[in-house]
Short mmCIF file of C-alpha atoms in Angstrom, two decimals:
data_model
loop_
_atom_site.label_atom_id
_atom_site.label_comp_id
_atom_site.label_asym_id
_atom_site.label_seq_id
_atom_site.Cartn_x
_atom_site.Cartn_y
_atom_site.Cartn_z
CA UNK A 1 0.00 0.00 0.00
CA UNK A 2 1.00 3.74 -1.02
CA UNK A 3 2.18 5.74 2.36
CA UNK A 4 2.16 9.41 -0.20
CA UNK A 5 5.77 9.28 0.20
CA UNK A 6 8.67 8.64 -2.33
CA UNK A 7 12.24 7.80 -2.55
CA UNK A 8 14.66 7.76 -4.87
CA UNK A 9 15.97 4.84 -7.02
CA UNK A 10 18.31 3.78 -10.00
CA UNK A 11 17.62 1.50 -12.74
CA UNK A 12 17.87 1.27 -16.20
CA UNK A 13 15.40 4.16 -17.74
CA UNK A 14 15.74 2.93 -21.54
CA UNK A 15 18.11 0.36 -23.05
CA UNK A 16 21.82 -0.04 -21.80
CA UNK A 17 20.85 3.66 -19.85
CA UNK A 18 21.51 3.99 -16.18
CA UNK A 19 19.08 6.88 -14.50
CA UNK A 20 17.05 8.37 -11.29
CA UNK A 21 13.99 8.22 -10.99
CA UNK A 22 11.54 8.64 -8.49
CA UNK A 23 9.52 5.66 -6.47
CA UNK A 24 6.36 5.56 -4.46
CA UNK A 25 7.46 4.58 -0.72
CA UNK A 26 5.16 1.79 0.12
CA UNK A 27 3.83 0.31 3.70
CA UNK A 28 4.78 -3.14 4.16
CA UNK A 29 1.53 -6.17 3.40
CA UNK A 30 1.17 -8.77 6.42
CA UNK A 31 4.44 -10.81 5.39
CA UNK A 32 6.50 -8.05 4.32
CA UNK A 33 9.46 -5.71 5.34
CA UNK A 34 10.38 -2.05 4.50
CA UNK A 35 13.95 -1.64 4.54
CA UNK A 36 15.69 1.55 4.30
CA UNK A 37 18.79 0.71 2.32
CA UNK A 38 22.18 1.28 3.47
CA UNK A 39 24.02 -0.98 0.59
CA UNK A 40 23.21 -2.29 -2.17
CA UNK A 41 25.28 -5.06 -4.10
CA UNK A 42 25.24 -5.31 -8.10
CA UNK A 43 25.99 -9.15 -9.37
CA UNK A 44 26.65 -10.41 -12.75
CA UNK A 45 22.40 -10.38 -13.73
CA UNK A 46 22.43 -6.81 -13.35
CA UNK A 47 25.58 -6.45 -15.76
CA UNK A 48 23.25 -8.78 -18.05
CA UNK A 49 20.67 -6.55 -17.80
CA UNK A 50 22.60 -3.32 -18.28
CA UNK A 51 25.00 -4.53 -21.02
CA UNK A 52 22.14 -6.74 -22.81
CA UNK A 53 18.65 -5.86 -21.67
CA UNK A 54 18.71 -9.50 -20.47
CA UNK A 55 15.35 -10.15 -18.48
CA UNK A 56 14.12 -6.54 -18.68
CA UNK A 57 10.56 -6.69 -19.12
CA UNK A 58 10.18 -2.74 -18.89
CA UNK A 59 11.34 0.76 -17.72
CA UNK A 60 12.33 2.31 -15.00
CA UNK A 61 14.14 -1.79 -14.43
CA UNK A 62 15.94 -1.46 -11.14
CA UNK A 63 19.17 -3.31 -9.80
CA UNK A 64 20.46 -4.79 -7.60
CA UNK A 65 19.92 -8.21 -5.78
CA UNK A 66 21.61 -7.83 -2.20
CA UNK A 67 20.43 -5.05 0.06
CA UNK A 68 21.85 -4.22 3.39
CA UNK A 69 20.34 -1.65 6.18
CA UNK A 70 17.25 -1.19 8.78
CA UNK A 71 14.10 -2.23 9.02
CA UNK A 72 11.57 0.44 8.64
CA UNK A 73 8.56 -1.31 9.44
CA UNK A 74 7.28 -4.50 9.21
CA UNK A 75 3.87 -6.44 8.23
CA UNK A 76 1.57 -7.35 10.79
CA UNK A 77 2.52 -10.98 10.63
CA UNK A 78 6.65 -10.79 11.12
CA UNK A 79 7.13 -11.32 14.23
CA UNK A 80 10.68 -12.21 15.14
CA UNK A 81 12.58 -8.88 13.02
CA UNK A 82 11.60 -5.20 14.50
CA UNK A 83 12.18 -1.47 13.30
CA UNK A 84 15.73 -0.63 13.66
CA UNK A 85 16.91 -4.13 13.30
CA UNK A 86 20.33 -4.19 11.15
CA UNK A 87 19.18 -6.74 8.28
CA UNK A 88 19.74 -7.75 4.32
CA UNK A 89 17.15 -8.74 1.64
CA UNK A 90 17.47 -10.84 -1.25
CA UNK A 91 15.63 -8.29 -3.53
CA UNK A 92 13.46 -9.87 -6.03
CA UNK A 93 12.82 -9.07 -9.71
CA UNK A 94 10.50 -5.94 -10.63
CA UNK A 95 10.58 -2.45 -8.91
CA UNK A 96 11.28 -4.54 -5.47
CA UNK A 97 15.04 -4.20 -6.22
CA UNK A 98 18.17 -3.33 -4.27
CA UNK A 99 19.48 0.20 -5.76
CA UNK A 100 16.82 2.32 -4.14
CA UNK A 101 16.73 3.87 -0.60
CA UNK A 102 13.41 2.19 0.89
CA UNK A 103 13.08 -1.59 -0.65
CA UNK A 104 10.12 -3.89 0.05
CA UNK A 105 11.44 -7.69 0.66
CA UNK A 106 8.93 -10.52 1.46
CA UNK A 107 9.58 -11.62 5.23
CA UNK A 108 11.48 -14.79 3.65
CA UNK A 109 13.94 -13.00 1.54
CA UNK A 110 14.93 -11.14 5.04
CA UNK A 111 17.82 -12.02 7.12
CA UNK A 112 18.94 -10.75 10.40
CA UNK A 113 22.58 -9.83 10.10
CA UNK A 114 24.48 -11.27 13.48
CA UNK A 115 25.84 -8.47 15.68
CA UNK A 116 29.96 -8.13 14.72
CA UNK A 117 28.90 -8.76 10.77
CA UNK A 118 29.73 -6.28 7.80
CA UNK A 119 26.06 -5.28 6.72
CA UNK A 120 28.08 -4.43 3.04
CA UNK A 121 29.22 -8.34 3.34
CA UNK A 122 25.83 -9.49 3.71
CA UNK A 123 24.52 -7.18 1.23
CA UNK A 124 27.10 -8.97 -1.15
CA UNK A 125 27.13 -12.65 -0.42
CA UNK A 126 22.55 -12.93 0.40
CA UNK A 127 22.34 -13.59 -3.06
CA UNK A 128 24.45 -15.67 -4.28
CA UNK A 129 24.83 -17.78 -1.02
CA UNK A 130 20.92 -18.12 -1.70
CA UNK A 131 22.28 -19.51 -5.51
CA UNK A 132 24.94 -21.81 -4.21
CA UNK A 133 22.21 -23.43 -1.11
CA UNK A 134 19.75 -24.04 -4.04
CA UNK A 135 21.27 -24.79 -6.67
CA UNK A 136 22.94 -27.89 -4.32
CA UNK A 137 20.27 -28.69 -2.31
CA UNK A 138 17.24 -28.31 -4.80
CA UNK A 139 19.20 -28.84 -8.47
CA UNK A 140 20.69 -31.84 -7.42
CA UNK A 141 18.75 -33.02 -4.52
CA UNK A 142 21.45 -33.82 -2.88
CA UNK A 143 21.68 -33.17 1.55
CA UNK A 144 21.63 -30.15 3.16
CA UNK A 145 21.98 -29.41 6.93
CA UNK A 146 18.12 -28.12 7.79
CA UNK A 147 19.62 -26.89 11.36
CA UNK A 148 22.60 -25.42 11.89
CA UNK A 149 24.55 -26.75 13.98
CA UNK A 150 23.58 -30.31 11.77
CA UNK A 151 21.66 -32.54 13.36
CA UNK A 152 22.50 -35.49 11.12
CA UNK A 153 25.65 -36.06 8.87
CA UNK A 154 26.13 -37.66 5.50
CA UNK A 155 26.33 -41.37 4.95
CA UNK A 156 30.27 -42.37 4.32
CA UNK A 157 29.99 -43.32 0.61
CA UNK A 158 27.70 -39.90 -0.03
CA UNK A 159 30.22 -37.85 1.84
CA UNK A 160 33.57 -39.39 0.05
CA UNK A 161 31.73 -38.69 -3.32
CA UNK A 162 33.35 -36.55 -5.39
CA UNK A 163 31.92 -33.02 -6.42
CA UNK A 164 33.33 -30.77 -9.14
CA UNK A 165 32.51 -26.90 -9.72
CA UNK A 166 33.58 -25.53 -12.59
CA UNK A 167 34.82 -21.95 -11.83
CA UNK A 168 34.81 -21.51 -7.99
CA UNK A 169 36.01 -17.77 -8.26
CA UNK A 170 32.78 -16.66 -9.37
CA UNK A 171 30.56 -15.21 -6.86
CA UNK A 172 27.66 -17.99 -7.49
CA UNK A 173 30.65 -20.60 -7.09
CA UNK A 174 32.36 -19.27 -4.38
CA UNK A 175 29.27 -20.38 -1.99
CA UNK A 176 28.96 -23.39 -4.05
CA UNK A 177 32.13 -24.85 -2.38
CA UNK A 178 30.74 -23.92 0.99
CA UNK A 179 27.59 -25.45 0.89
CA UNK A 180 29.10 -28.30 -0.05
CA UNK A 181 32.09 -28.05 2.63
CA UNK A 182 29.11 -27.17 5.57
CA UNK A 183 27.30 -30.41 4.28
CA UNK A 184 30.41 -33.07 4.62
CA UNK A 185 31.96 -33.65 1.51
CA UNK A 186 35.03 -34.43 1.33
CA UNK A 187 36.26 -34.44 -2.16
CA UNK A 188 35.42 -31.37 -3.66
CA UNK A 189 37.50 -30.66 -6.81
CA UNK A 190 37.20 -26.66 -7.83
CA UNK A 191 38.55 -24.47 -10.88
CA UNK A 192 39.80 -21.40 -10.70
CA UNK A 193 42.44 -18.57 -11.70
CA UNK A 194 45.53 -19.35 -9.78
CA UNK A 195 45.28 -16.19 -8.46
CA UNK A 196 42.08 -17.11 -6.72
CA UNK A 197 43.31 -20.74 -5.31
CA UNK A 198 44.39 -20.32 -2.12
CA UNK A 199 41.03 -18.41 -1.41
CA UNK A 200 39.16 -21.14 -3.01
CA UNK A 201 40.70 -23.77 -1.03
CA UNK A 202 40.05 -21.50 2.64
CA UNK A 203 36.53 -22.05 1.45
CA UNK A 204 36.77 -25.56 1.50
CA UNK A 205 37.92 -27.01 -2.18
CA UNK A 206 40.15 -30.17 -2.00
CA UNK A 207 41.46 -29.48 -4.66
CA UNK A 208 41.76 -26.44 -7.48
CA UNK A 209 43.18 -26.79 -10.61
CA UNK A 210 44.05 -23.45 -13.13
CA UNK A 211 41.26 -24.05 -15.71
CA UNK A 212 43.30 -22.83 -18.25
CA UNK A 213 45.80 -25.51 -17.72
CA UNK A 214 45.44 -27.37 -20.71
CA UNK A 215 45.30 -31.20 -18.75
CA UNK A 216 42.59 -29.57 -15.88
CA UNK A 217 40.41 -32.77 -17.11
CA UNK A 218 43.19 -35.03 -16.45
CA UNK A 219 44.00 -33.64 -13.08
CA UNK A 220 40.21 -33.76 -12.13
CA UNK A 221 39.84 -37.08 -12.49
CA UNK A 222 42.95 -38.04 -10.88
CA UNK A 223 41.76 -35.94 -7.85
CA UNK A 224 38.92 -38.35 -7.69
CA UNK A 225 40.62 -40.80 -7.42
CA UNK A 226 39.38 -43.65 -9.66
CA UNK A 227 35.64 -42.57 -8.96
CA UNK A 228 33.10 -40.78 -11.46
CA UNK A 229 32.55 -37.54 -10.84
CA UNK A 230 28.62 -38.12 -10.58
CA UNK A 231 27.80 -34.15 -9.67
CA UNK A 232 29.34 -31.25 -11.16
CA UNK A 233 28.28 -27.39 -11.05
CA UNK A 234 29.19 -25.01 -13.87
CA UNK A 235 27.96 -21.16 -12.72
CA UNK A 236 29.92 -19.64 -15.71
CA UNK A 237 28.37 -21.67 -18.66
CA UNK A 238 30.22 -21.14 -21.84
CA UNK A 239 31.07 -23.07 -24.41
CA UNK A 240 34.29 -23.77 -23.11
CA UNK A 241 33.41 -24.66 -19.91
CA UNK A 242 30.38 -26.77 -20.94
CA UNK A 243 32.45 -28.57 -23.17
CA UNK A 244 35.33 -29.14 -20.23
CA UNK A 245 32.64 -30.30 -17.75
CA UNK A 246 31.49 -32.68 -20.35
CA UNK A 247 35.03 -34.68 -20.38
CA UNK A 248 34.75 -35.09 -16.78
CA UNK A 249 31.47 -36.16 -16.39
CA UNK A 250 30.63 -38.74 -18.46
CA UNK A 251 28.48 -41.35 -16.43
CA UNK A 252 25.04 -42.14 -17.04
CA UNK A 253 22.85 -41.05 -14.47
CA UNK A 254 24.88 -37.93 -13.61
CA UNK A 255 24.00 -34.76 -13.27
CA UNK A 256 25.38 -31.20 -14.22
CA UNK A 257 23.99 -27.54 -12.61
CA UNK A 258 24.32 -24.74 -15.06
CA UNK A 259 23.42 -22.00 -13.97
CA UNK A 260 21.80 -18.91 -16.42
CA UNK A 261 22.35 -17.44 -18.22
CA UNK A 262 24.31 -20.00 -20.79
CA UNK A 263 26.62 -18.11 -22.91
CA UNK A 264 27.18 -18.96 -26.26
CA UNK A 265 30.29 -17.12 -28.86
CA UNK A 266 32.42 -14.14 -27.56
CA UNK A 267 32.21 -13.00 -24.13
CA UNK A 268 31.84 -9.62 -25.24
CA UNK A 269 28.30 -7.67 -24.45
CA UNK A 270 25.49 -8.91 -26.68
CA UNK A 271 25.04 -5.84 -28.03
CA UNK A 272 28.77 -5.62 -29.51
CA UNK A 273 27.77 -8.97 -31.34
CA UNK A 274 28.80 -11.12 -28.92
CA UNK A 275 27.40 -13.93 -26.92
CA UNK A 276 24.40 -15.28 -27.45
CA UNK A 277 22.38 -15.62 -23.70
CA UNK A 278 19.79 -18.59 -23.35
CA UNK A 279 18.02 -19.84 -20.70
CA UNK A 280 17.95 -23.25 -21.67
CA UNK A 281 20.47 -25.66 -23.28
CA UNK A 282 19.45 -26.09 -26.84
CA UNK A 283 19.58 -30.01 -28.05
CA UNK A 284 21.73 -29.56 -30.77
CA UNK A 285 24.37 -27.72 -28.71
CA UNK A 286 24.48 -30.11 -25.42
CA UNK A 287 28.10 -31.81 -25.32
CA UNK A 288 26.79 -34.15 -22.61
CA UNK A 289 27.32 -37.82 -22.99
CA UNK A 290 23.73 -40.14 -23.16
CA UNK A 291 22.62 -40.51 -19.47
CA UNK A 292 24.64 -37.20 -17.99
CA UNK A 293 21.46 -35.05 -17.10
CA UNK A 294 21.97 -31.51 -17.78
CA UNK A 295 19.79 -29.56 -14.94
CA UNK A 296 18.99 -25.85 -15.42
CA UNK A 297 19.77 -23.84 -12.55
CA UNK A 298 17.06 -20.69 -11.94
CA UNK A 299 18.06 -19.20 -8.71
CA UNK A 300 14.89 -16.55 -8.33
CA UNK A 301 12.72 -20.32 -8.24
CA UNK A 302 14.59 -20.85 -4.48
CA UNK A 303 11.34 -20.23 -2.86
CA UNK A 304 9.47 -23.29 -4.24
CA UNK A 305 10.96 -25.33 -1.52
CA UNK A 306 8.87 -24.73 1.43
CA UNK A 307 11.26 -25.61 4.27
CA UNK A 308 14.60 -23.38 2.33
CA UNK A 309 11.53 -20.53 2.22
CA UNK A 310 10.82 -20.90 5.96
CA UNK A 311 14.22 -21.27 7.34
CA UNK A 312 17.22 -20.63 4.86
CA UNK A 313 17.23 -16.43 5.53
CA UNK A 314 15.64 -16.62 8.86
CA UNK A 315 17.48 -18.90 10.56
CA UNK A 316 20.12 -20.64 8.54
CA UNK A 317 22.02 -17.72 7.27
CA UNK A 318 22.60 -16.30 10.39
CA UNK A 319 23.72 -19.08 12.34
CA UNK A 320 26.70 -19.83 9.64
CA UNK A 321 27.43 -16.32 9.88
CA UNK A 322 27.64 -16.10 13.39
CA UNK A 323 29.68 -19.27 13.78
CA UNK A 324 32.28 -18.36 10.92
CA UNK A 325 30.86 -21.35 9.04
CA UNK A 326 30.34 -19.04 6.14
CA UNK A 327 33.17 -16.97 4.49
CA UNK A 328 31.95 -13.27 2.99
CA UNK A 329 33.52 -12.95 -0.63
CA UNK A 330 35.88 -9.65 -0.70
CA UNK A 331 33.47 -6.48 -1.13
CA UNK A 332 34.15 -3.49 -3.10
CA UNK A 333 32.77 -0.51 -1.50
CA UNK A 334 31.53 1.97 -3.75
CA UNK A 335 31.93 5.39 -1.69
CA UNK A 336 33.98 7.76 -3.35
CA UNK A 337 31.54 9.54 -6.35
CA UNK A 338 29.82 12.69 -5.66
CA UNK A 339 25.73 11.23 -6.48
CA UNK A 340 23.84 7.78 -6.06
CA UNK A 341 23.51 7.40 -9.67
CA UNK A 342 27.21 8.08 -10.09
CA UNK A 343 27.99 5.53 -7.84
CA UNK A 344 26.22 2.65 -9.20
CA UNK A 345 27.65 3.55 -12.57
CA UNK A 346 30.88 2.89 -10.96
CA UNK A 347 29.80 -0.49 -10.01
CA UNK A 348 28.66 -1.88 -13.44
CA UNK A 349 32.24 -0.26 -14.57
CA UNK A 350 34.06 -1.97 -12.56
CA UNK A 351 31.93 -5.19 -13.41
CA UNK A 352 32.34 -4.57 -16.87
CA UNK A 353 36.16 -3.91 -17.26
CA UNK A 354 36.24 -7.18 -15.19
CA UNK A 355 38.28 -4.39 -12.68
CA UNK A 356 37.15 -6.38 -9.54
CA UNK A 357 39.08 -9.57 -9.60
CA UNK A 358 36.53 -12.25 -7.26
CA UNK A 359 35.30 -8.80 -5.47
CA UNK A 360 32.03 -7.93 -5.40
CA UNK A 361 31.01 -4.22 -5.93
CA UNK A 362 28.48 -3.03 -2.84
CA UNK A 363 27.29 1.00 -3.50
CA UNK A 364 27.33 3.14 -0.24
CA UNK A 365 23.99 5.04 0.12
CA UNK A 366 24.94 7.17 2.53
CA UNK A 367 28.70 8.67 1.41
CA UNK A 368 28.57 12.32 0.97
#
C-alpha cells in the first residue's frame, strides 16, 4: 500500500541507460518488510541486464539483488525482526530491487545480520549464497543441513563422493564450495584462476586446478581418485566450460547444474555482437554424454521449496554467519563519487572492465 511518500531509485530508464527516478514509498503487506537501504550489491544479472537488456521486461528496471540496512517497518505478521533491526534482503525481480533507498522484501527473503557482521558483506554474499544453497540442495537433490549446527551427517559413501565446480572464483561458485564443505563432503574438486586458489581452497575445495591448464580434465579425475565424478556445477556456462565439464562427467545417471544465463560465442556484451544468452540448453548444442542429465539452474525459483523458504534467511544464514561457518567474498565498496547514480555507474564499470578480480562491488547510500 502507497504511504504518499517517495524515494529515490536507479535502474535502467531505456536500453543499456543507467538513471534516477523517483519511487512511491510503500507500507509493508502482512508478510512483508520495508527496509531503508544502506548498501546495495550489483551481481553479474544486473551487468546482463545493463549490457544486454537481459530479463528486462520494462522501464524504469531497477538493480540490484543484495540489500543491506534497517528495518523500517514491518507487516503485521513478522514477528521475530523489529524497526531498527540491522538486516539484508534478497531483492526480487520488478521495482522490489536493491538500488533504491526504501526496498520492500517478502519476510522470507529477510535475514537478520548477526551483531559483529559487515552489513556491506551481507549485502554482497545474500544472493548468491541463496544460488549456491539451491542450486545444491534443490538442483541436485542432494543433503543439506536443515539446522545449523547439523543434526545429522552424510552417509560415508555420499560424503567421500566426489563433487566438481567448474569456476569456484565466481561469486555464485564461491558459496557453491561452501555449501558443499558445511554439508560433509570431502572431495570437492574446484577451478579457478591461480590467483584465486588459495582463497578457493580457505573455502573448503580439496582441490583447485588453473582451468586454463590445458590437462585440468586429467588432473580432475585423478583428484577423484578412480571414482566418477557423478555431480558437477558449472555457474559460468560457456562453451568452453560446458564442453570441459562434459570430459569429466561422463556417467550415465549424472547430473550437471548450469546456472543462467548460458553463454554462447564471444564473451563480449550482446550488443557488440557477442554472446548469445539462453536460458535453456538447446539439443543440438548439449556436449553431454547419453545418461549425464543436464539440470537448469534458476536461482529466483529458491522459494518453491517450502522448508529453504521458511528457514534458509531466517534462521540458517545467520547461524553460519555467526559461527564463521560461512566466508563473505571480498566487497568493493563503492563510496567515493559525488551522487547515487554516479555511484552505481561505478559499479557496473568496474563489473564490466572485469576491474574487480573475485570482489564484489556493494554502492554506499549514505557517502557524501
Amino acid at each position: 500500500m502507497a504511504s504518499g511518500k517517495t524515494h529515490v531509485g536507479i535502474g535502467l530508464v531505456e536500453k543499456g541507460v543507467l538513471g534516477q527516478v523517483d519511487l512511491p514509498t510503500r507500507s509493508p503487506g502482512p508478510d512483508e518488510v520495508l527496509l531503508k537501504v544502506d548498501y546495495a550489491a550489483l551481481s553479474a544479472a544486473d551487468g546482463h541486464a545493463i549490457d544486454d537488456n537481459f530479463y528486462v521486461l520494462g522501464y524504469p528496471s531497477l538493480v540490484g539483488l543484495g540489500a543491506a540496512g534497517k528495518v523500517a517497518a514491518v507487516g503485521s505478521n513478522v514477528d521475530w525482526i523489529k524497526e531498527g533491526d540491522a538486516v539484508a534482503a534478497f531483492t526480487q525481480p520488478g521495482f522490489d530491487r536493491a538500488t533504491q533507498q526504501y526496498v520492500i522484501a517478502p519476510s522470507s527473503r529477510v535475514s537478520k545480520i548477526p551483531s559483529g557482521i559487515s552489513p556491506p558483506e551481507v549485502a554482497g554474499l545474500i544472493d548468491n549464497f541463496v544460488c549456491g544453497w539451491h542450486t545444491v540442495s534443490s538442483s541436485f537433490g542432494l543433503p543439506l543441513p536443515a539446522t545449523i549446527p547439523s543434526s545429522s551427517s552424510l552417509d560415508p559413501e555420499a560424503a567421500s563422493s566426489p563433487v566438481l565446480v567448474w569456476g569456484a572464483g565466481t561469486g555464485a561458485g564461491t558459496y557453491m564450495v561452501q555449501a558443499l564443505r558445511i554439508a560433509g563432503y570431502k572431495t570437492i574438486i574446484a577451478t579457478a584462476s591461480a590467483k584465486s586458489a588459495p582463497t578457493i581452497q580457505s573455502y573448503g575445495a580439496t582441490h583447485v586446478f588453473d582451468y586454463n591448464d590445458p590437462e585440468v580434465v586429467n588432473k580432475i579425475k585423478q583428484a577423484a581418485g578412480g571414482k566418477p565424478v557423478k555431480y558437477a556445477l558449472d555457474p559460468v556456462c560457456t562453451q568452453t566450460s560446458l564442453d570441459r565439464v562434459s570430459k569429466v562427467v561422463d556417467t550415465p545417471g549424472s547430473k550437471v547444474a548450469l546456472l543462467i544465463p548460458i553463454k554462447f560465442g564471444s564473451l563480449k556484451s550482446v550488443s557488440e555482437g557477442g554472446a548469445q544468452l539462453l536460458t535453456d540448453l538447446p539439443a543440438e548444442a548439449n556436449p553431454f554424454a547419453q545418461g549425464v542429465e543436464a539440470v537448469i539452474t534458476r536461482t529466483f525459483e529458491w522459494e518453491a521449496n517450502e522448508q529453504w523458504k521458511r528457514t534458509l534467511l531466517r534462521d540458517i544464514l545467520p547461524a553460519l554467519l555467526s559461527s564463521g561457518q560461512i566466508k563473505p567474498q571480498e566487497v568493493r565498496i563503492i563510496n567515493k563519487e559525488p551522487t547515487l547514480l554516479e555511484r552505481v555507474k561505478e559499479a557496473h564499470r568496474l563489473m564490466k572492465n572485469n576491474e574487480l578480480r573475485g570482489a564484489k562491488a556493494v554502492v554506499d547510500f549514505n557517502a557524501a
